[in-house]
Coordinates of C-alpha atoms in Angstrom, one line a residue:
M1 CA 162.9 196.0 241.4
L2 CA 164.2 199.5 241.2
E3 CA 165.5 199.2 244.8
T4 CA 167.2 196.0 243.9
F5 CA 169.1 197.5 241.1
G6 CA 170.1 200.5 243.3
I7 CA 171.4 198.3 246.2
V8 CA 173.3 196.0 243.8
L9 CA 174.8 199.0 242.0
L10 CA 175.8 200.6 245.2
C11 CA 177.6 197.5 246.5
L12 CA 179.4 196.9 243.2
T13 CA 180.5 200.6 243.1
L14 CA 181.8 200.4 246.7
G15 CA 183.7 197.2 245.8
A16 CA 185.2 198.8 242.7
V17 CA 186.2 201.9 244.7
V18 CA 187.9 199.8 247.4
D19 CA 189.6 197.7 244.8
N20 CA 190.9 200.7 242.8
Q21 CA 192.1 202.6 245.9
S22 CA 193.4 199.5 247.8
M23 CA 191.6 200.7 250.9
S24 CA 191.8 198.9 254.1
L25 CA 189.2 199.0 256.9
A26 CA 190.8 198.8 260.3
G27 CA 193.7 196.8 258.9
T28 CA 191.7 194.2 257.0
D29 CA 192.9 193.0 253.6
P30 CA 191.4 195.1 250.8
D31 CA 190.6 191.9 248.8
A32 CA 188.5 190.7 251.6
V33 CA 186.5 193.9 251.6
V34 CA 186.0 193.8 247.9
T35 CA 184.9 190.1 248.0
G36 CA 182.5 190.9 250.9
S37 CA 181.0 193.8 249.0
Y38 CA 180.4 191.6 245.9
V39 CA 178.9 188.8 248.0
L40 CA 176.6 191.4 249.7
A41 CA 175.5 192.6 246.3
V42 CA 174.6 189.1 245.2
V43 CA 172.8 188.2 248.5
A44 CA 170.9 191.5 248.7
G45 CA 169.9 191.3 245.0
L46 CA 168.6 187.8 245.4
F47 CA 166.7 188.7 248.6
L48 CA 165.1 191.8 247.1
C49 CA 164.2 189.9 244.0
A50 CA 162.5 187.2 246.1
C51 CA 160.6 189.9 248.0
A52 CA 159.5 191.5 244.7
F53 CA 158.4 188.1 243.4
V54 CA 156.3 187.4 246.5
A55 CA 154.7 190.8 246.4
L56 CA 153.9 190.5 242.7
R57 CA 152.5 187.0 243.1
C58 CA 150.3 188.2 246.0
A59 CA 149.0 191.1 243.8
L60 CA 148.2 188.9 240.8
R61 CA 146.6 186.1 242.7
R62 CA 144.9 188.2 245.3
H63 CA 146.1 185.8 248.0
A64 CA 148.0 186.6 251.1
P65 CA 151.6 185.4 251.1
G66 CA 152.4 181.9 252.4
R67 CA 154.6 181.2 255.4
T68 CA 157.9 181.7 253.5
G69 CA 156.6 184.8 251.8
R70 CA 155.5 186.3 255.1
V71 CA 159.0 185.7 256.6
L72 CA 160.7 187.3 253.6
L73 CA 158.4 190.3 253.8
I74 CA 158.6 190.7 257.5
V75 CA 162.4 190.7 257.3
A76 CA 162.3 193.2 254.5
A77 CA 159.9 195.4 256.6
V78 CA 162.2 195.3 259.6
V79 CA 165.2 196.2 257.5
H80 CA 163.3 199.1 255.9
G81 CA 162.2 200.3 259.4
V82 CA 165.8 200.3 260.7
L83 CA 167.1 202.0 257.5
A84 CA 164.4 204.6 257.7
A85 CA 165.4 205.5 261.2
V86 CA 169.1 205.7 260.3
S87 CA 168.4 207.6 257.1
L88 CA 166.4 210.3 258.9
A89 CA 169.4 211.2 260.9
L90 CA 172.0 210.9 258.2
L91 CA 170.4 211.5 254.8
G92 CA 167.4 213.7 255.4
L93 CA 163.6 213.7 255.1
P94 CA 163.1 212.7 251.4
V95 CA 165.0 209.5 251.8
F96 CA 163.2 208.8 255.1
L97 CA 159.8 209.3 253.4
G98 CA 160.8 207.0 250.5
L99 CA 161.8 204.2 252.9
L100 CA 158.7 204.8 255.0
L101 CA 156.5 204.5 251.9
V102 CA 158.1 201.1 251.0
L103 CA 157.7 200.0 254.6
A104 CA 154.0 201.0 254.5
L105 CA 153.5 199.0 251.3
L106 CA 155.1 195.9 252.8
V107 CA 152.9 196.1 255.9
L108 CA 149.9 196.6 253.7
I109 CA 150.7 193.3 251.9
L110 CA 151.2 191.5 255.2
V111 CA 147.9 192.6 256.8
S112 CA 145.7 192.6 253.7
P113 CA 142.9 190.0 253.8
D114 CA 142.9 187.0 251.6
D115 CA 140.4 187.4 248.7
A116 CA 140.3 183.6 248.0
P117 CA 136.7 182.3 248.0
A118 CA 135.9 180.5 251.2
S119 CA 135.2 176.8 251.0
P120 CA 131.8 175.7 252.1
P121 CA 131.6 174.5 255.6
R122 CA 131.9 170.8 256.1
R123 CA 129.0 169.0 257.6
E124 CA 129.8 166.0 259.7
V125 CA 127.7 163.0 259.2
S126 CA 126.8 161.2 262.4
P127 CA 126.5 157.4 262.4
S128 CA 122.8 157.6 263.1
T129 CA 121.9 159.7 260.1
A130 CA 124.2 157.8 257.6
P131 CA 122.3 155.7 255.1

């Protein structure tokens, strides 16, 4: 959840800076850049909250995530891998290691076995042994 607040705060700050300075990126309308930044903040916040919810639910229930949860966590892991590679070149080793730690935790959730009790095997009844 801390990452969610950081990303949303960063997007909102960038939107406010662009709005206050009336900046234009390659000739685009500054209002379009501000709106895009705010939309990105909402979408990224919802996505990261959903990932946190799936991870928390897996931890509390000791079950592997379902199909939708796996897709969310795989997308988050891929994004963290790409961000880690970029951050190593641009931001330095501490940021890279932080993103790598989150990536490792996401992969751990994805590959952890399901602790749900196994159901007993079904025994088929053949017609000759049925009463």
